[in-house]
Amino acid sequence: MYTPSGRGVHTLDQATRPRAVCAIGAFDGVHLGHRALIAQAREEADARGDELVVVTFSPDPSVVLAPSHPQRMLLDDEARLRALGSAAGVDRLVVLDFTPGLASLPYDRFVRETLGELVDLDCIVVGADFRLGAAGAGDVAALSELGRIDGFDVVGMELADEGGAPITATRIRALLAEGAVEEAAGLLGRCHYVSGTVEHGRGEGTGFGFPTANVRVGEGVALPAEGVYAGYVACGGVAWPAAINVGKPRSFSPGEQGEPFLEATLLGFKGNLYGSRVSVVFARWLRAPRTFGSVEELERVVLGNVDWVRSTLGEKNVELAGEVAS
């Protein structure tokens, strides 16, 4: 069991099992809908005098259930668990290994054996469309019937709504695929960001007079659509305004579109980030990708993007707090 203070994973024995309300889900993105569900579970826990235990899985279930077409993740595991552990009102965070064996476990056995070993279950709080166990048979109705027999309650919360549609990770991924990072931020409750390692690149950006960070990210990361964005590059609790290119620049890498690639031009940065783990934060869409007729045309457009970032986000580093700073 993982605690929000980050002391690690441990299993509670029978004598120390807390009386608990359990919020269960994959929680990819830890978006506003997830936070609303956790807040509802917190209210249930307070009303009952229980602890609030958030139960999630690693890796994301889609990796095991659909290995040939896994979902692009809004947050990597480390960031997702950090965000869940620090969510308001969470007493404990349980992270279960999602294996083929767990996926094939009937929902009643999951509740009785897996959850039952960890907590003295008082109530389960899930989304109204939630399904658990082999073949997804453990929907809200089935869990409620199990609870009637075993003595726990089930709350199936209607999904939080924004703009007439539910807030879901699928909806957010679709917005990112269109480059709509500002709309995605409205559903996430924060700007979308991805993390990766800075590596040596082609070197074209240095000719414009600004340091350039080429960031290698994992293949399972939900990058926004190819194009140029305004945002930040964060490292060690500090962030620098940046113009961010997603996708191989077409003037230098013809035929390589669609590959996971990030190149950020940083403002106000001096130093060396090679080998560093950084987070790239997307604040606003600036333009679509294009092929330039000359280096001069490329330089003019790139410097125009940098000027927009400077006039809007500034050119000095800022101190960070919260998820990205951790």
mmCIF file of C-alpha atoms in Angstrom, residues 118-307:
data_model
loop_
_atom_site.group_PDB
_atom_site.id
_atom_site.type_symbol
_atom_site.label_atom_id
_atom_site.label_comp_id
_atom_site.label_asym_id
_atom_site.label_seq_id
_atom_site.Cartn_x
_atom_site.Cartn_y
_atom_site.Cartn_z
ATOM 1 C CA LEU A 118 -6.272 -4.746 2.554
ATOM 2 C CA VAL A 119 -9.265 -2.992 4.097
ATOM 3 C CA ASP A 120 -12.411 -3.526 6.127
ATOM 4 C CA LEU A 121 -14.658 -2.470 3.257
ATOM 5 C CA ASP A 122 -17.514 -0.102 4.109
ATOM 6 C CA CYS A 123 -18.262 1.500 0.733
ATOM 7 C CA ILE A 124 -17.055 1.499 -2.885
ATOM 8 C CA VAL A 125 -17.226 4.727 -4.906
ATOM 9 C CA VAL A 126 -16.843 4.449 -8.686
ATOM 10 C CA GLY A 127 -18.024 6.155 -11.857
ATOM 11 C CA ALA A 128 -21.467 5.178 -13.146
ATOM 12 C CA ASP A 129 -19.883 3.483 -16.188
ATOM 13 C CA PHE A 130 -17.305 1.548 -14.141
ATOM 14 C CA ARG A 131 -16.695 -2.149 -14.754
ATOM 15 C CA LEU A 132 -14.522 -4.502 -12.768
ATOM 16 C CA GLY A 133 -13.320 -8.085 -13.072
ATOM 17 C CA ALA A 134 -13.325 -10.723 -15.795
ATOM 18 C CA ALA A 135 -15.269 -9.657 -18.899
ATOM 19 C CA GLY A 136 -16.166 -6.401 -17.121
ATOM 20 C CA ALA A 137 -19.006 -8.168 -15.329
ATOM 21 C CA GLY A 138 -18.649 -6.112 -12.139
ATOM 22 C CA ASP A 139 -20.717 -3.052 -13.037
ATOM 23 C CA VAL A 140 -22.422 -0.835 -10.455
ATOM 24 C CA ALA A 141 -25.529 -3.050 -10.301
ATOM 25 C CA ALA A 142 -23.506 -6.238 -9.799
ATOM 26 C CA LEU A 143 -21.278 -4.625 -7.178
ATOM 27 C CA SER A 144 -24.330 -3.276 -5.369
ATOM 28 C CA GLU A 145 -25.841 -6.757 -5.180
ATOM 29 C CA LEU A 146 -22.549 -8.131 -3.871
ATOM 30 C CA GLY A 147 -22.511 -5.340 -1.300
ATOM 31 C CA ARG A 148 -26.039 -6.231 -0.166
ATOM 32 C CA ILE A 149 -24.834 -9.757 0.531
ATOM 33 C CA ASP A 150 -21.470 -8.842 2.077
ATOM 34 C CA GLY A 151 -22.449 -5.707 3.960
ATOM 35 C CA PHE A 152 -20.941 -2.789 2.079
ATOM 36 C CA ASP A 153 -22.463 0.049 0.050
ATOM 37 C CA VAL A 154 -21.760 1.098 -3.540
ATOM 38 C CA VAL A 155 -21.980 4.628 -4.938
ATOM 39 C CA GLY A 156 -22.059 4.888 -8.723
ATOM 40 C CA MET A 157 -21.313 8.559 -9.351
ATOM 41 C CA GLU A 158 -22.510 10.196 -12.550
ATOM 42 C CA LEU A 159 -19.545 11.419 -14.582
ATOM 43 C CA ALA A 160 -18.626 15.068 -14.122
ATOM 44 C CA ASP A 161 -19.868 17.152 -17.040
ATOM 45 C CA GLU A 162 -18.272 20.024 -18.935
ATOM 46 C CA GLY A 163 -19.879 21.682 -21.944
ATOM 47 C CA GLY A 164 -22.670 19.126 -22.145
ATOM 48 C CA ALA A 165 -20.395 16.054 -22.294
ATOM 49 C CA PRO A 166 -18.731 13.884 -19.631
ATOM 50 C CA ILE A 167 -15.138 14.573 -18.646
ATOM 51 C CA THR A 168 -13.204 11.463 -19.638
ATOM 52 C CA ALA A 169 -9.622 10.570 -20.479
ATOM 53 C CA THR A 170 -10.820 9.512 -23.951
ATOM 54 C CA ARG A 171 -12.290 12.962 -24.562
ATOM 55 C CA ILE A 172 -9.061 14.622 -23.423
ATOM 56 C CA ARG A 173 -6.945 12.409 -25.678
ATOM 57 C CA ALA A 174 -9.141 13.371 -28.637
ATOM 58 C CA LEU A 175 -8.633 17.073 -27.889
ATOM 59 C CA LEU A 176 -4.866 16.609 -27.684
ATOM 60 C CA ALA A 177 -4.912 14.769 -31.010
ATOM 61 C CA GLU A 178 -6.416 17.942 -32.498
ATOM 62 C CA GLY A 179 -3.849 20.207 -30.828
ATOM 63 C CA ALA A 180 -6.548 21.719 -28.586
ATOM 64 C CA VAL A 181 -4.313 21.930 -25.525
ATOM 65 C CA GLU A 182 -6.239 24.819 -23.953
ATOM 66 C CA GLU A 183 -9.525 22.896 -24.087
ATOM 67 C CA ALA A 184 -7.769 19.822 -22.722
ATOM 68 C CA ALA A 185 -6.416 21.917 -19.847
ATOM 69 C CA GLY A 186 -9.977 22.955 -18.995
ATOM 70 C CA LEU A 187 -10.884 19.285 -18.440
ATOM 71 C CA LEU A 188 -7.620 18.296 -16.768
ATOM 72 C CA GLY A 189 -7.648 21.212 -14.357
ATOM 73 C CA ARG A 190 -4.047 21.911 -15.393
ATOM 74 C CA CYS A 191 -1.957 22.167 -18.523
ATOM 75 C CA HIS A 192 -1.101 18.871 -20.181
ATOM 76 C CA TYR A 193 2.538 17.883 -19.772
ATOM 77 C CA VAL A 194 4.820 15.004 -20.697
ATOM 78 C CA SER A 195 8.177 13.979 -19.268
ATOM 79 C CA GLY A 196 11.310 12.770 -20.977
ATOM 80 C CA THR A 197 15.091 12.954 -21.160
ATOM 81 C CA VAL A 198 17.062 15.700 -22.896
ATOM 82 C CA GLU A 199 19.416 14.329 -25.523
ATOM 83 C CA HIS A 200 21.682 15.735 -28.203
ATOM 84 C CA GLY A 201 19.827 16.810 -31.335
ATOM 85 C CA ARG A 202 20.650 18.056 -34.810
ATOM 86 C CA GLY A 203 21.842 21.475 -33.638
ATOM 87 C CA GLU A 204 19.813 23.666 -36.007
ATOM 88 C CA GLY A 205 18.162 25.583 -33.143
ATOM 89 C CA THR A 206 21.392 26.933 -31.716
ATOM 90 C CA GLY A 207 21.869 29.074 -34.811
ATOM 91 C CA PHE A 208 18.906 31.239 -33.740
ATOM 92 C CA GLY A 209 20.632 32.337 -30.546
ATOM 93 C CA PHE A 210 18.504 30.309 -28.100
ATOM 94 C CA PRO A 211 19.264 27.027 -26.294
ATOM 95 C CA THR A 212 17.286 24.096 -27.664
ATOM 96 C CA ALA A 213 16.296 20.983 -25.723
ATOM 97 C CA ASN A 214 15.547 17.819 -27.666
ATOM 98 C CA VAL A 215 13.386 15.667 -25.393
ATOM 99 C CA ARG A 216 12.999 11.919 -25.844
ATOM 100 C CA VAL A 217 9.649 10.666 -24.545
ATOM 101 C CA GLY A 218 8.211 7.161 -24.304
ATOM 102 C CA GLU A 219 6.110 5.714 -27.113
ATOM 103 C CA GLY A 220 3.074 5.348 -24.838
ATOM 104 C CA VAL A 221 2.866 9.063 -24.042
ATOM 105 C CA ALA A 222 -0.106 11.131 -25.245
ATOM 106 C CA LEU A 223 1.621 13.883 -27.211
ATOM 107 C CA PRO A 224 -0.527 16.624 -28.707
ATOM 108 C CA ALA A 225 -0.860 16.925 -32.485
ATOM 109 C CA GLU A 226 2.204 17.825 -34.514
ATOM 110 C CA GLY A 227 2.780 21.545 -34.531
ATOM 111 C CA VAL A 228 4.280 24.358 -32.475
ATOM 112 C CA TYR A 229 3.092 25.285 -28.981
ATOM 113 C CA ALA A 230 3.857 27.861 -26.329
ATOM 114 C CA GLY A 231 4.603 26.445 -22.906
ATOM 115 C CA TYR A 232 7.321 25.662 -20.431
ATOM 116 C CA VAL A 233 10.174 23.236 -19.868
ATOM 117 C CA ALA A 234 10.486 22.315 -16.201
ATOM 118 C CA CYS A 235 13.397 20.725 -14.365
ATOM 119 C CA GLY A 236 14.208 20.622 -10.669
ATOM 120 C CA GLY A 237 11.330 22.838 -9.571
ATOM 121 C CA VAL A 238 12.134 25.582 -12.110
ATOM 122 C CA ALA A 239 10.454 26.228 -15.476
ATOM 123 C CA TRP A 240 11.538 28.259 -18.477
ATOM 124 C CA PRO A 241 9.167 29.697 -21.108
ATOM 125 C CA ALA A 242 9.547 27.806 -24.368
ATOM 126 C CA ALA A 243 8.402 27.468 -27.957
ATOM 127 C CA ILE A 244 7.810 23.725 -28.380
ATOM 128 C CA ASN A 245 7.843 21.789 -31.637
ATOM 129 C CA VAL A 246 6.038 18.420 -31.661
ATOM 130 C CA GLY A 247 7.020 16.111 -34.530
ATOM 131 C CA LYS A 248 10.160 16.054 -36.656
ATOM 132 C CA PRO A 249 10.719 19.460 -38.292
ATOM 133 C CA ARG A 250 9.744 18.890 -41.910
ATOM 134 C CA SER A 251 12.419 21.118 -43.381
ATOM 135 C CA PHE A 252 15.134 18.947 -41.818
ATOM 136 C CA SER A 253 13.430 15.530 -41.525
ATOM 137 C CA PRO A 254 11.257 14.937 -44.580
ATOM 138 C CA GLY A 255 9.293 11.715 -44.414
ATOM 139 C CA GLU A 256 9.722 11.308 -40.641
ATOM 140 C CA GLN A 257 6.412 12.800 -39.535
ATOM 141 C CA GLY A 258 4.458 11.008 -36.833
ATOM 142 C CA GLU A 259 7.471 9.964 -34.744
ATOM 143 C CA PRO A 260 7.477 10.877 -31.036
ATOM 144 C CA PHE A 261 9.724 13.945 -30.973
ATOM 145 C CA LEU A 262 9.895 17.148 -28.941
ATOM 146 C CA GLU A 263 12.171 20.100 -29.516
ATOM 147 C CA ALA A 264 11.856 23.119 -27.224
ATOM 148 C CA THR A 265 13.473 26.530 -27.638
ATOM 149 C CA LEU A 266 14.008 27.887 -24.103
ATOM 150 C CA LEU A 267 13.963 31.532 -23.060
ATOM 151 C CA GLY A 268 16.085 32.753 -20.172
ATOM 152 C CA PHE A 269 17.975 29.484 -19.761
ATOM 153 C CA LYS A 270 21.733 29.169 -19.356
ATOM 154 C CA GLY A 271 23.410 25.884 -18.671
ATOM 155 C CA ASN A 272 23.355 22.261 -19.763
ATOM 156 C CA LEU A 273 20.299 20.003 -19.564
ATOM 157 C CA TYR A 274 21.732 17.014 -21.455
ATOM 158 C CA GLY A 275 20.742 13.811 -19.703
ATOM 159 C CA SER A 276 18.280 15.584 -17.432
ATOM 160 C CA ARG A 277 14.721 14.456 -16.851
ATOM 161 C CA VAL A 278 12.385 17.330 -17.743
ATOM 162 C CA SER A 279 8.664 17.994 -18.073
ATOM 163 C CA VAL A 280 7.342 19.772 -21.160
ATOM 164 C CA VAL A 281 4.190 21.767 -20.459
ATOM 165 C CA PHE A 282 1.799 22.726 -23.282
ATOM 166 C CA ALA A 283 -0.049 26.008 -22.700
ATOM 167 C CA ARG A 284 -1.210 27.155 -26.148
ATOM 168 C CA TRP A 285 -1.283 26.052 -29.788
ATOM 169 C CA LEU A 286 0.704 28.436 -32.018
ATOM 170 C CA ARG A 287 0.778 26.960 -35.521
ATOM 171 C CA ALA A 288 0.575 23.835 -37.651
ATOM 172 C CA PRO A 289 3.739 22.111 -38.943
ATOM 173 C CA ARG A 290 4.997 23.255 -42.297
ATOM 174 C CA THR A 291 7.885 22.930 -44.727
ATOM 175 C CA PHE A 292 9.913 26.089 -45.325
ATOM 176 C CA GLY A 293 11.378 27.197 -48.635
ATOM 177 C CA SER A 294 14.576 28.529 -47.121
ATOM 178 C CA VAL A 295 16.522 28.754 -43.876
ATOM 179 C CA GLU A 296 15.735 32.480 -43.819
ATOM 180 C CA GLU A 297 11.993 31.800 -43.913
ATOM 181 C CA LEU A 298 12.362 29.185 -41.168
ATOM 182 C CA GLU A 299 14.351 31.567 -38.993
ATOM 183 C CA ARG A 300 11.779 34.347 -39.445
ATOM 184 C CA VAL A 301 8.881 32.112 -38.385
ATOM 185 C CA VAL A 302 10.741 30.502 -35.475
ATOM 186 C CA LEU A 303 11.803 33.888 -34.116
ATOM 187 C CA GLY A 304 8.193 35.031 -34.461
ATOM 188 C CA ASN A 305 7.095 32.074 -32.321
ATOM 189 C CA VAL A 306 9.761 32.928 -29.760
ATOM 190 C CA ASP A 307 8.655 36.575 -29.700
#
